[in-house]
Every structure is written in C-alpha cells, then in structure tokens.
Amino acid sequence: MQQATPPRRELGDQIAINAAHARHELASCLSRQIATLPPKYFYDTQGSKLFEAICELDEYYLTRTEARILSQNLAAIAQRAGADVALIDLGAGNCAKAFKLLARLRVRHYVPVDISTAFLSEAVKTLAQAYPDLEIHPVALDFSERFALPAAVQALPNKLFFYPGSSLGNFSPVQARLFLETLRAAGGDLLIGLDLVKPAAMLEAAYDDALGVTAAFNRNVLRQTNHLLGSDFDLASWRHKAVFNADHSRVEMHLQAATACHVSWPGGGRDFAAGETIHTENCYKFTCTGIEEMLHSAGFSDIACWSDPDDAYLVCHARAG
Ligand SMILES: C[S@@+](CC[C@H](N)C(=O)[O-])C[C@H]1O[C@@H](n2cnc3c(N)ncnc32)[C@H](O)[C@@H]1O
C-alpha cells in the first residue's frame, strides 16, 4: 500500500491536549467524591524529565530489566518483525528504547507518539541525527481519548506497535483490553513490555524511592493541573503515597493533603480535609498466564514471550492475525 503523504520529521503545530477538554476533565475528576487526576497529566516537559530520572533509580527495576530482556532477545524479535518495519512507539518519551531497537530491527519508518510534545520534539531531533536515513513521523496524540493515527501512518505496511515500560498497566483491565483490541484492529503486530507481580515491598520501593524523585513526579501533576485548569494547588502541601493493592494487583499512587485546604479554579473549587487523598495513578501488575490470555482475547495470535532470570518482567511479541 502507498503512503498518502511523505512522513514528516517534525511535530510542527500538532497538539495532543485540547485545552477546553482538559479543563472540563480535570474539574470533573477533582470534583468526584474521591478526587482523581488522570496520569496522562504527569507529562509536561518537566514530568517527562522526572520520568527519565526515575528510569535511572536503583529502586526502579522496570527499565533496566526490560532493556536487558530486549537486548538479549533482539535477534529473535528482529526475525519475527521482518523487513521494512514501521515501528510505532506508543508513549515514546525520550525515544531511548526505540534508539536501541532501531540499530537491530530493519525499521524503515519510525513513528514516535506522545502527549508530551515539546519533550518528544527534542528527542526526535537527537534521533534524526543518529539515524539520518530513517523516515521519522512524530505524532502528538492523547491515545487514551481516541486512537487516531494520521492516514499516512495507518497506511504503512508491516506496522509494529511498540508499547514498553508496562504503560498498559496504567489502564484498568477493561480499558487495557479495549486498547489492545484497537491496536489489533489497526492492523499492527505488537511488541510489549509488562511488569509482573512480585512482593509488595519491592513494588512499593519502585514507586517511592529514597531520593524522592517519584514523589516530585507525582506532585508534578498538580503543577500541570494548575497550568491547564488555572487551579491554585500548593505543591508543598501534598505528600506522595505509593501502596500495593493486592486485591486489584496494582500499585496505586496518591497525593495526600498534609493539612486541610481549599483549592480553587475558575468556576469551581473544593475543600480537602487533612489526610484526604487524590488518586493519581494505577500501575497494574501482571502474571505470564494473564498476559497471554489478555493478548489472545484482544485477538492477537502467535505470541512469543521472554522474561528475565527472576521472572520480574515480561516482553512479548504478538501478531495481529
Ligand atoms: C511511563 S512513560 C514511558 C516512556 C517510555 N516509553 C519508556 O518505556 O520508558 C509513559 C509515556 O507515555 C506518554 N503518555 C502517557 N499518557 C499518554 C497518552 N494518553 N497519550 C499519549 N502518550 C501518553 C508519556 O508522555 C510518556 O512519555
């Protein structure tokens, strides 16, 4: 199939966040009986930089474990992926993981997709210098709202969706399956990394590090909310909490009010009692069997999976059909 338009190397005027929709969504999430904030709002440029720092932390085993699994199994992954791959990197961030794949997979088109557009723009510039012959087509998109790839990307043959970092675990199980079904319907194979269930102490440390980087990352959602909604959260008055909820097999992140306070925004506001929380993120943890069932039930087939010696993490390649 031919592309409708040639790929671009720059994001140009693309935007991922609709300001009016964000204001409405943030006000309604904060007005719930138990206030929430969607985790996608962690990621302005500062949030993306904080996440980059999280990936370097001793406690955050996810990134280095996934990187090791990917590098040890690159030959098998490359063979399954074939030639002239269109690699669509969902939540590409600094593109560091794709950077390594691009050296070994026969990728013709690279499509980094992210909500954090300024940060992605910078990452793409660096990548383009390292891979001058690669067709790069960056996409600014909030894929939790609507998975709408540009027609030129949708038309590319041999699409491989790359969804690392256990980011699928930020969706509820129902949302995760629907998202996987959407990817399969878009006609792409899938290379995905998912974190496995393990003892609570190790999980909680990964989301509550000694240096307080994850705490700063969590509080950054209030900064981004102040920016988008016009609210007046005082970041210093909120404590970071990370707990493993075994019943739901998920690490939950919350922000807890240190003292009673009132938060205002244009057209609204809310009182928070001392100790009251805002639920900011869920990170679901999986089992190998559960992952294979989930991929099958979303319509994927011919699934190959690789783990590390401690069975801490799983990487799978699955075919759309
Ligand atoms: C946990 S980070 C993972 C980054 C990188 N893929 C990795 O594995 O290290 C999640 C990434 O997804 C992006 N992201 C989060 N929610 C998103 C959404 N709804 N639509 C598009 N990108 C999103 C963030 O900006 C961030 O770069």
mmCIF file of C-alpha atoms and ligand atoms in Angstrom:
data_model
loop_
_atom_site.group_PDB
_atom_site.id
_atom_site.type_symbol
_atom_site.label_atom_id
_atom_site.label_comp_id
_atom_site.label_asym_id
_atom_site.label_seq_id
_atom_site.Cartn_x
_atom_site.Cartn_y
_atom_site.Cartn_z
ATOM 1 C CA MET A 1 0.000 0.000 0.000
ATOM 2 C CA GLN A 2 1.247 3.552 -0.753
ATOM 3 C CA GLN A 3 1.540 6.341 1.787
ATOM 4 C CA ALA A 4 -0.880 9.253 1.355
ATOM 5 C CA THR A 5 1.808 11.857 2.171
ATOM 6 C CA PRO A 6 5.521 11.600 2.857
ATOM 7 C CA PRO A 7 6.440 11.299 6.552
ATOM 8 C CA ARG A 8 7.495 14.462 8.382
ATOM 9 C CA ARG A 9 10.380 14.779 10.788
ATOM 10 C CA GLU A 10 8.858 17.490 12.938
ATOM 11 C CA LEU A 11 5.769 17.852 15.077
ATOM 12 C CA GLY A 12 5.111 21.352 13.708
ATOM 13 C CA ASP A 13 1.827 22.700 15.062
ATOM 14 C CA GLN A 14 0.402 19.353 16.172
ATOM 15 C CA ILE A 15 -1.119 19.431 19.665
ATOM 16 C CA ALA A 16 -2.083 16.478 21.841
ATOM 17 C CA ILE A 17 -4.107 18.207 24.549
ATOM 18 C CA ASN A 18 -7.312 20.083 23.794
ATOM 19 C CA ALA A 19 -7.350 22.899 26.382
ATOM 20 C CA ALA A 20 -11.144 23.071 26.826
ATOM 21 C CA HIS A 21 -11.442 19.294 27.150
ATOM 22 C CA ALA A 22 -8.580 19.200 29.672
ATOM 23 C CA ARG A 23 -10.227 21.900 31.830
ATOM 24 C CA HIS A 24 -13.508 20.008 31.831
ATOM 25 C CA GLU A 25 -11.858 16.643 32.548
ATOM 26 C CA LEU A 26 -9.654 17.979 35.367
ATOM 27 C CA ALA A 27 -12.520 19.856 37.078
ATOM 28 C CA SER A 28 -14.794 16.826 36.918
ATOM 29 C CA CYS A 29 -12.099 14.406 38.199
ATOM 30 C CA LEU A 30 -11.303 16.733 41.115
ATOM 31 C CA SER A 31 -14.997 17.081 41.967
ATOM 32 C CA ARG A 32 -15.564 13.342 42.468
ATOM 33 C CA GLN A 33 -16.216 12.106 45.985
ATOM 34 C CA ILE A 34 -12.702 10.619 45.940
ATOM 35 C CA ALA A 35 -10.751 13.057 43.804
ATOM 36 C CA THR A 36 -8.663 11.672 40.944
ATOM 37 C CA LEU A 37 -6.292 13.104 38.340
ATOM 38 C CA PRO A 38 -5.605 11.167 35.106
ATOM 39 C CA PRO A 39 -1.943 10.027 34.920
ATOM 40 C CA LYS A 40 -1.512 11.408 31.402
ATOM 41 C CA TYR A 41 -1.295 14.856 33.069
ATOM 42 C CA PHE A 42 2.019 13.918 34.721
ATOM 43 C CA TYR A 43 3.663 14.529 31.389
ATOM 44 C CA ASP A 44 4.540 18.083 30.595
ATOM 45 C CA THR A 45 8.247 18.591 29.799
ATOM 46 C CA GLN A 46 9.159 18.650 33.490
ATOM 47 C CA GLY A 47 7.171 15.449 34.114
ATOM 48 C CA SER A 48 8.893 13.730 31.184
ATOM 49 C CA LYS A 49 12.304 14.751 32.566
ATOM 50 C CA LEU A 50 11.349 13.448 36.006
ATOM 51 C CA PHE A 51 10.265 10.147 34.472
ATOM 52 C CA GLU A 52 13.622 9.966 32.691
ATOM 53 C CA ALA A 53 15.289 10.346 36.119
ATOM 54 C CA ILE A 54 13.015 7.655 37.613
ATOM 55 C CA CYS A 55 14.298 5.207 34.981
ATOM 56 C CA GLU A 56 17.824 5.648 36.404
ATOM 57 C CA LEU A 57 16.867 4.933 40.028
ATOM 58 C CA ASP A 58 18.125 1.801 41.796
ATOM 59 C CA GLU A 59 14.616 1.028 43.020
ATOM 60 C CA TYR A 60 13.027 1.307 39.562
ATOM 61 C CA TYR A 61 13.986 -2.127 38.236
ATOM 62 C CA LEU A 62 11.467 -1.984 35.365
ATOM 63 C CA THR A 63 13.507 -0.038 32.793
ATOM 64 C CA ARG A 64 16.804 -1.886 33.175
ATOM 65 C CA THR A 65 15.109 -5.312 33.358
ATOM 66 C CA GLU A 66 13.126 -4.629 30.206
ATOM 67 C CA ALA A 67 16.229 -3.290 28.434
ATOM 68 C CA ARG A 68 18.140 -6.457 29.308
ATOM 69 C CA ILE A 69 15.340 -8.724 28.042
ATOM 70 C CA LEU A 70 15.084 -6.738 24.813
ATOM 71 C CA SER A 71 18.815 -6.754 24.156
ATOM 72 C CA GLN A 72 19.182 -10.467 24.899
ATOM 73 C CA ASN A 73 16.353 -11.372 22.537
ATOM 74 C CA LEU A 74 16.834 -8.833 19.763
ATOM 75 C CA ALA A 75 17.747 -11.435 17.157
ATOM 76 C CA ALA A 76 14.510 -13.368 17.702
ATOM 77 C CA ILE A 77 12.478 -10.154 17.801
ATOM 78 C CA ALA A 78 14.127 -8.905 14.597
ATOM 79 C CA GLN A 79 13.396 -12.183 12.846
ATOM 80 C CA ARG A 80 9.731 -12.067 13.840
ATOM 81 C CA ALA A 81 9.427 -8.403 12.836
ATOM 82 C CA GLY A 82 10.789 -8.938 9.317
ATOM 83 C CA ALA A 83 11.913 -6.209 6.915
ATOM 84 C CA ASP A 84 10.737 -2.643 6.252
ATOM 85 C CA VAL A 85 9.125 -2.347 9.662
ATOM 86 C CA ALA A 86 7.012 0.683 10.574
ATOM 87 C CA LEU A 87 7.784 0.965 14.283
ATOM 88 C CA ILE A 88 5.043 2.877 16.117
ATOM 89 C CA ASP A 89 6.341 3.804 19.566
ATOM 90 C CA LEU A 90 3.388 4.443 21.898
ATOM 91 C CA GLY A 91 4.366 6.931 24.617
ATOM 92 C CA ALA A 92 7.836 7.255 23.115
ATOM 93 C CA GLY A 93 9.114 9.766 25.699
ATOM 94 C CA ASN A 94 12.842 10.292 25.060
ATOM 95 C CA CYS A 95 12.811 7.534 22.370
ATOM 96 C CA ALA A 96 15.690 5.827 24.238
ATOM 97 C CA LYS A 97 14.206 2.330 23.995
ATOM 98 C CA ALA A 98 13.493 2.651 20.280
ATOM 99 C CA PHE A 99 17.004 4.038 19.802
ATOM 100 C CA LYS A 100 18.407 0.617 20.686
ATOM 101 C CA LEU A 101 15.835 -1.330 18.645
ATOM 102 C CA LEU A 102 16.487 0.775 15.561
ATOM 103 C CA ALA A 103 20.075 -0.421 15.499
ATOM 104 C CA ARG A 104 18.982 -4.038 15.057
ATOM 105 C CA LEU A 105 15.475 -4.179 13.615
ATOM 106 C CA ARG A 106 15.038 -3.475 9.923
ATOM 107 C CA VAL A 107 12.964 -0.350 10.536
ATOM 108 C CA ARG A 108 12.023 1.839 7.575
ATOM 109 C CA HIS A 109 9.564 4.176 9.306
ATOM 110 C CA TYR A 110 9.711 5.277 12.922
ATOM 111 C CA VAL A 111 6.539 6.821 14.373
ATOM 112 C CA PRO A 112 7.026 8.113 17.934
ATOM 113 C CA VAL A 113 3.667 9.002 19.515
ATOM 114 C CA ASP A 114 3.359 11.043 22.709
ATOM 115 C CA ILE A 115 1.217 13.503 24.641
ATOM 116 C CA SER A 116 4.340 15.359 25.873
ATOM 117 C CA THR A 117 5.016 17.139 22.613
ATOM 118 C CA ALA A 118 7.821 19.610 23.400
ATOM 119 C CA PHE A 119 9.841 16.832 25.019
ATOM 120 C CA LEU A 120 9.191 14.473 22.100
ATOM 121 C CA SER A 121 10.259 17.169 19.628
ATOM 122 C CA GLU A 122 13.682 17.423 21.239
ATOM 123 C CA ALA A 123 14.087 13.631 21.388
ATOM 124 C CA VAL A 124 13.248 13.342 17.693
ATOM 125 C CA LYS A 125 15.941 15.883 16.752
ATOM 126 C CA THR A 126 18.590 13.775 18.504
ATOM 127 C CA LEU A 127 17.293 10.574 16.950
ATOM 128 C CA ALA A 128 17.217 12.069 13.451
ATOM 129 C CA GLN A 129 20.911 12.961 13.742
ATOM 130 C CA ALA A 130 21.799 9.388 14.714
ATOM 131 C CA TYR A 131 19.606 7.812 12.008
ATOM 132 C CA PRO A 132 19.715 10.246 9.051
ATOM 133 C CA ASP A 133 18.150 7.774 6.599
ATOM 134 C CA LEU A 134 15.219 6.824 8.778
ATOM 135 C CA GLU A 135 11.737 8.074 7.864
ATOM 136 C CA ILE A 136 10.541 9.665 11.112
ATOM 137 C CA HIS A 137 6.931 10.729 11.530
ATOM 138 C CA PRO A 138 6.331 12.049 15.072
ATOM 139 C CA VAL A 139 2.699 12.194 16.215
ATOM 140 C CA ALA A 140 1.239 14.350 19.007
ATOM 141 C CA LEU A 141 -1.670 12.371 20.389
ATOM 142 C CA ASP A 142 -3.558 11.615 23.582
ATOM 143 C CA PHE A 143 -4.265 7.986 22.759
ATOM 144 C CA SER A 144 -6.374 7.488 25.876
ATOM 145 C CA GLU A 145 -9.018 9.708 24.251
ATOM 146 C CA ARG A 146 -9.102 8.454 20.674
ATOM 147 C CA PHE A 147 -6.598 6.301 18.868
ATOM 148 C CA ALA A 148 -6.432 8.269 15.630
ATOM 149 C CA LEU A 149 -3.186 7.812 13.730
ATOM 150 C CA PRO A 150 -2.598 10.030 10.675
ATOM 151 C CA ALA A 151 -3.812 8.324 7.483
ATOM 152 C CA ALA A 152 -0.240 8.207 6.128
ATOM 153 C CA VAL A 153 0.853 6.208 9.182
ATOM 154 C CA GLN A 154 -2.214 3.989 9.189
ATOM 155 C CA ALA A 155 -1.497 3.114 5.545
ATOM 156 C CA LEU A 156 2.069 1.921 6.219
ATOM 157 C CA PRO A 157 2.656 -1.814 5.738
ATOM 158 C CA ASN A 158 4.251 -4.047 8.385
ATOM 159 C CA LYS A 159 3.289 -1.909 11.376
ATOM 160 C CA LEU A 160 4.748 -2.927 14.731
ATOM 161 C CA PHE A 161 3.289 -1.234 17.798
ATOM 162 C CA PHE A 162 5.988 -0.873 20.461
ATOM 163 C CA TYR A 163 4.435 -0.379 23.912
ATOM 164 C CA PRO A 164 7.187 -0.722 26.533
ATOM 165 C CA GLY A 165 7.540 0.379 30.155
ATOM 166 C CA SER A 166 4.460 -1.521 31.395
ATOM 167 C CA SER A 167 2.461 1.561 30.402
ATOM 168 C CA LEU A 168 -0.508 -0.671 29.533
ATOM 169 C CA GLY A 169 -0.754 -1.182 33.300
ATOM 170 C CA ASN A 170 -1.944 2.420 33.692
ATOM 171 C CA PHE A 171 -5.238 1.382 32.110
ATOM 172 C CA SER A 172 -7.884 -0.573 34.021
ATOM 173 C CA PRO A 173 -8.101 -4.232 32.869
ATOM 174 C CA VAL A 174 -11.168 -3.427 30.745
ATOM 175 C CA GLN A 175 -9.545 -0.340 29.191
ATOM 176 C CA ALA A 176 -6.350 -2.316 28.572
ATOM 177 C CA ARG A 177 -8.186 -4.979 26.624
ATOM 178 C CA LEU A 178 -10.068 -2.385 24.587
ATOM 179 C CA PHE A 179 -6.800 -0.586 23.825
ATOM 180 C CA LEU A 180 -5.168 -3.826 22.685
ATOM 181 C CA GLU A 181 -8.216 -4.570 20.524
ATOM 182 C CA THR A 182 -7.823 -1.120 18.948
ATOM 183 C CA LEU A 183 -4.170 -1.819 18.126
ATOM 184 C CA ARG A 184 -5.031 -5.173 16.626
ATOM 185 C CA ALA A 185 -7.839 -3.629 14.576
ATOM 186 C CA ALA A 186 -5.339 -1.024 13.304
ATOM 187 C CA GLY A 187 -3.501 -3.974 11.777
ATOM 188 C CA GLY A 188 -0.236 -3.831 13.688
ATOM 189 C CA ASP A 189 1.781 -6.541 15.388
ATOM 190 C CA LEU A 190 2.738 -5.758 18.984
ATOM 191 C CA LEU A 191 5.963 -5.652 20.976
ATOM 192 C CA ILE A 192 5.011 -5.001 24.583
ATOM 193 C CA GLY A 193 6.765 -4.958 27.970
ATOM 194 C CA LEU A 194 4.809 -5.650 31.149
ATOM 195 C CA ASP A 195 5.752 -5.778 34.825
ATOM 196 C CA LEU A 196 4.971 -8.984 36.729
ATOM 197 C CA VAL A 197 3.504 -9.365 40.232
ATOM 198 C CA LYS A 198 6.139 -9.568 42.954
ATOM 199 C CA PRO A 199 6.465 -8.920 46.697
ATOM 200 C CA ALA A 200 4.799 -5.691 47.849
ATOM 201 C CA ALA A 201 7.984 -4.241 49.385
ATOM 202 C CA MET A 202 9.836 -4.335 46.060
ATOM 203 C CA LEU A 203 6.870 -2.878 44.178
ATOM 204 C CA GLU A 204 6.308 -0.084 46.689
ATOM 205 C CA ALA A 205 10.011 0.861 46.727
ATOM 206 C CA ALA A 206 9.945 1.161 42.928
ATOM 207 C CA TYR A 207 7.236 3.818 43.238
ATOM 208 C CA ASP A 208 8.544 5.546 46.388
ATOM 209 C CA ASP A 209 12.310 5.937 46.010
ATOM 210 C CA ALA A 210 14.665 7.210 48.689
ATOM 211 C CA LEU A 211 15.650 10.315 46.703
ATOM 212 C CA GLY A 212 12.039 11.431 46.326
ATOM 213 C CA VAL A 213 12.115 11.608 42.513
ATOM 214 C CA THR A 214 8.828 9.707 42.170
ATOM 215 C CA ALA A 215 7.300 11.988 44.813
ATOM 216 C CA ALA A 216 8.288 15.014 42.704
ATOM 217 C CA PHE A 217 6.912 13.288 39.589
ATOM 218 C CA ASN A 218 3.601 12.643 41.377
ATOM 219 C CA ARG A 219 3.337 16.254 42.613
ATOM 220 C CA ASN A 220 4.079 17.500 39.100
ATOM 221 C CA VAL A 221 0.519 16.516 38.140
ATOM 222 C CA LEU A 222 -0.635 19.365 40.425
ATOM 223 C CA ARG A 223 1.669 21.809 38.630
ATOM 224 C CA GLN A 224 0.310 20.706 35.256
ATOM 225 C CA THR A 225 -3.253 20.926 36.669
ATOM 226 C CA ASN A 226 -2.582 24.484 37.874
ATOM 227 C CA HIS A 227 -1.354 25.303 34.372
ATOM 228 C CA LEU A 228 -4.217 23.684 32.450
ATOM 229 C CA LEU A 229 -7.132 24.291 34.827
ATOM 230 C CA GLY A 230 -5.987 27.522 36.460
ATOM 231 C CA SER A 231 -6.187 25.950 39.936
ATOM 232 C CA ASP A 232 -4.107 27.038 42.930
ATOM 233 C CA PHE A 233 -2.689 23.792 44.354
ATOM 234 C CA ASP A 234 0.219 24.424 46.721
ATOM 235 C CA LEU A 235 2.518 21.520 45.766
ATOM 236 C CA ALA A 236 4.432 21.567 49.058
ATOM 237 C CA SER A 237 1.220 20.735 50.958
ATOM 238 C CA TRP A 238 0.763 17.343 49.327
ATOM 239 C CA ARG A 239 2.507 14.110 50.333
ATOM 240 C CA HIS A 240 3.338 11.288 47.945
ATOM 241 C CA LYS A 241 1.931 7.819 48.755
ATOM 242 C CA ALA A 242 2.524 4.549 46.885
ATOM 243 C CA VAL A 243 0.800 1.361 48.039
ATOM 244 C CA PHE A 244 0.406 -2.094 46.554
ATOM 245 C CA ASN A 245 -3.272 -3.047 46.457
ATOM 246 C CA ALA A 246 -3.046 -6.849 46.312
ATOM 247 C CA ASP A 247 -6.796 -7.301 45.749
ATOM 248 C CA HIS A 248 -6.509 -5.401 42.461
ATOM 249 C CA SER A 249 -2.910 -6.412 41.711
ATOM 250 C CA ARG A 250 -1.861 -2.784 41.268
ATOM 251 C CA VAL A 251 0.444 -0.187 42.759
ATOM 252 C CA GLU A 252 -1.599 2.923 43.472
ATOM 253 C CA MET A 253 -0.153 6.404 43.658
ATOM 254 C CA HIS A 254 -1.943 9.043 45.701
ATOM 255 C CA LEU A 255 -1.327 12.595 46.862
ATOM 256 C CA GLN A 256 -2.374 13.248 50.452
ATOM 257 C CA ALA A 257 -3.236 16.688 51.858
ATOM 258 C CA ALA A 258 -0.862 17.479 54.748
ATOM 259 C CA THR A 259 -3.375 19.980 56.186
ATOM 260 C CA ALA A 260 -6.953 20.986 55.488
ATOM 261 C CA CYS A 261 -7.060 23.284 52.455
ATOM 262 C CA HIS A 262 -9.301 24.813 49.825
ATOM 263 C CA VAL A 263 -8.331 24.552 46.169
ATOM 264 C CA SER A 264 -9.977 26.943 43.691
ATOM 265 C CA TRP A 265 -10.160 27.071 39.934
ATOM 266 C CA PRO A 266 -12.157 29.282 37.552
ATOM 267 C CA GLY A 267 -15.808 28.324 38.038
ATOM 268 C CA GLY A 268 -15.197 25.854 40.867
ATOM 269 C CA GLY A 269 -13.222 24.622 43.816
ATOM 270 C CA ARG A 270 -13.124 22.069 46.587
ATOM 271 C CA ASP A 271 -12.258 21.643 50.263
ATOM 272 C CA PHE A 272 -9.802 18.886 51.180
ATOM 273 C CA ALA A 273 -9.622 17.631 54.780
ATOM 274 C CA ALA A 274 -6.197 16.913 56.293
ATOM 275 C CA GLY A 275 -5.219 13.390 55.167
ATOM 276 C CA GLU A 276 -7.671 13.337 52.235
ATOM 277 C CA THR A 277 -6.184 11.936 49.030
ATOM 278 C CA ILE A 278 -6.214 12.416 45.281
ATOM 279 C CA HIS A 279 -5.755 9.142 43.378
ATOM 280 C CA THR A 280 -3.263 9.882 40.601
ATOM 281 C CA GLU A 281 -2.197 6.564 39.061
ATOM 282 C CA ASN A 282 -2.711 2.807 38.969
ATOM 283 C CA CYS A 283 0.074 0.516 37.765
ATOM 284 C CA TYR A 284 -1.384 -2.937 37.288
ATOM 285 C CA LYS A 285 0.969 -5.896 37.739
ATOM 286 C CA PHE A 286 0.503 -8.995 35.623
ATOM 287 C CA THR A 287 1.105 -12.747 35.537
ATOM 288 C CA CYS A 288 2.543 -14.533 32.480
ATOM 289 C CA THR A 289 -0.670 -16.528 32.036
ATOM 290 C CA GLY A 290 -2.808 -13.420 32.448
ATOM 291 C CA ILE A 291 -0.798 -11.572 29.782
ATOM 292 C CA GLU A 292 -1.126 -14.363 27.238
ATOM 293 C CA GLU A 293 -4.872 -14.620 27.913
ATOM 294 C CA MET A 294 -5.273 -10.854 27.565
ATOM 295 C CA LEU A 295 -3.398 -10.798 24.237
ATOM 296 C CA HIS A 296 -5.397 -13.748 22.913
ATOM 297 C CA SER A 297 -8.692 -12.246 23.998
ATOM 298 C CA ALA A 298 -7.785 -8.982 22.211
ATOM 299 C CA GLY A 299 -7.343 -11.030 19.018
ATOM 300 C CA PHE A 300 -3.539 -11.387 18.874
ATOM 301 C CA SER A 301 -2.008 -14.738 17.933
ATOM 302 C CA ASP A 302 1.389 -16.474 17.567
ATOM 303 C CA ILE A 303 2.606 -14.931 20.835
ATOM 304 C CA ALA A 304 6.276 -15.236 21.851
ATOM 305 C CA CYS A 305 7.370 -14.074 25.313
ATOM 306 C CA TRP A 306 10.725 -13.552 27.009
ATOM 307 C CA SER A 307 11.486 -12.978 30.683
ATOM 308 C CA ASP A 308 14.495 -12.360 32.963
ATOM 309 C CA PRO A 309 16.004 -14.988 35.313
ATOM 310 C CA ASP A 310 13.985 -13.613 38.289
ATOM 311 C CA ASP A 311 10.699 -13.530 36.345
ATOM 312 C CA ALA A 312 10.351 -9.882 37.270
ATOM 313 C CA TYR A 313 9.224 -8.685 33.835
ATOM 314 C CA LEU A 314 7.863 -9.997 30.534
ATOM 315 C CA VAL A 315 8.349 -8.851 26.943
ATOM 316 C CA CYS A 316 6.013 -10.298 24.281
ATOM 317 C CA HIS A 317 5.759 -10.134 20.530
ATOM 318 C CA ALA A 318 2.295 -10.933 19.160
ATOM 319 C CA ARG A 319 0.836 -10.972 15.684
ATOM 320 C CA ALA A 320 -2.308 -9.088 14.680
ATOM 321 C CA GLY A 321 -3.559 -12.035 12.683
HETATM 322 C C1 LIG B 1 5.795 5.630 31.714
HETATM 323 S S1 LIG B 1 6.334 6.681 30.421
HETATM 324 C C2 LIG B 1 7.143 5.529 29.337
HETATM 325 C C3 LIG B 1 8.145 6.179 28.440
HETATM 326 C C4 LIG B 1 8.938 5.176 27.577
HETATM 327 N N1 LIG B 1 8.075 4.558 26.570
HETATM 328 C C5 LIG B 1 9.530 4.105 28.450
HETATM 329 O O1 LIG B 1 9.060 2.962 28.379
HETATM 330 O O2 LIG B 1 10.459 4.412 29.200
HETATM 331 C C6 LIG B 1 4.824 6.959 29.570
HETATM 332 C C7 LIG B 1 4.978 7.756 28.280
HETATM 333 O O3 LIG B 1 3.707 7.783 27.627
HETATM 334 C C8 LIG B 1 3.304 9.119 27.390
HETATM 335 N N2 LIG B 1 1.853 9.149 27.612
HETATM 336 C C9 LIG B 1 1.210 8.986 28.788
HETATM 337 N N3 LIG B 1 -0.125 9.031 28.588
HETATM 338 C C10 LIG B 1 -0.304 9.219 27.260
HETATM 339 C C11 LIG B 1 -1.467 9.354 26.438
HETATM 340 N N4 LIG B 1 -2.689 9.301 26.959
HETATM 341 N N5 LIG B 1 -1.302 9.526 25.104
HETATM 342 C C12 LIG B 1 -0.028 9.597 24.572
HETATM 343 N N6 LIG B 1 1.104 9.479 25.298
HETATM 344 C C13 LIG B 1 0.959 9.291 26.631
HETATM 345 C C14 LIG B 1 4.084 9.959 28.373
HETATM 346 O O4 LIG B 1 4.275 11.287 27.934
HETATM 347 C C15 LIG B 1 5.380 9.193 28.496
HETATM 348 O O5 LIG B 1 6.328 9.577 27.540
#
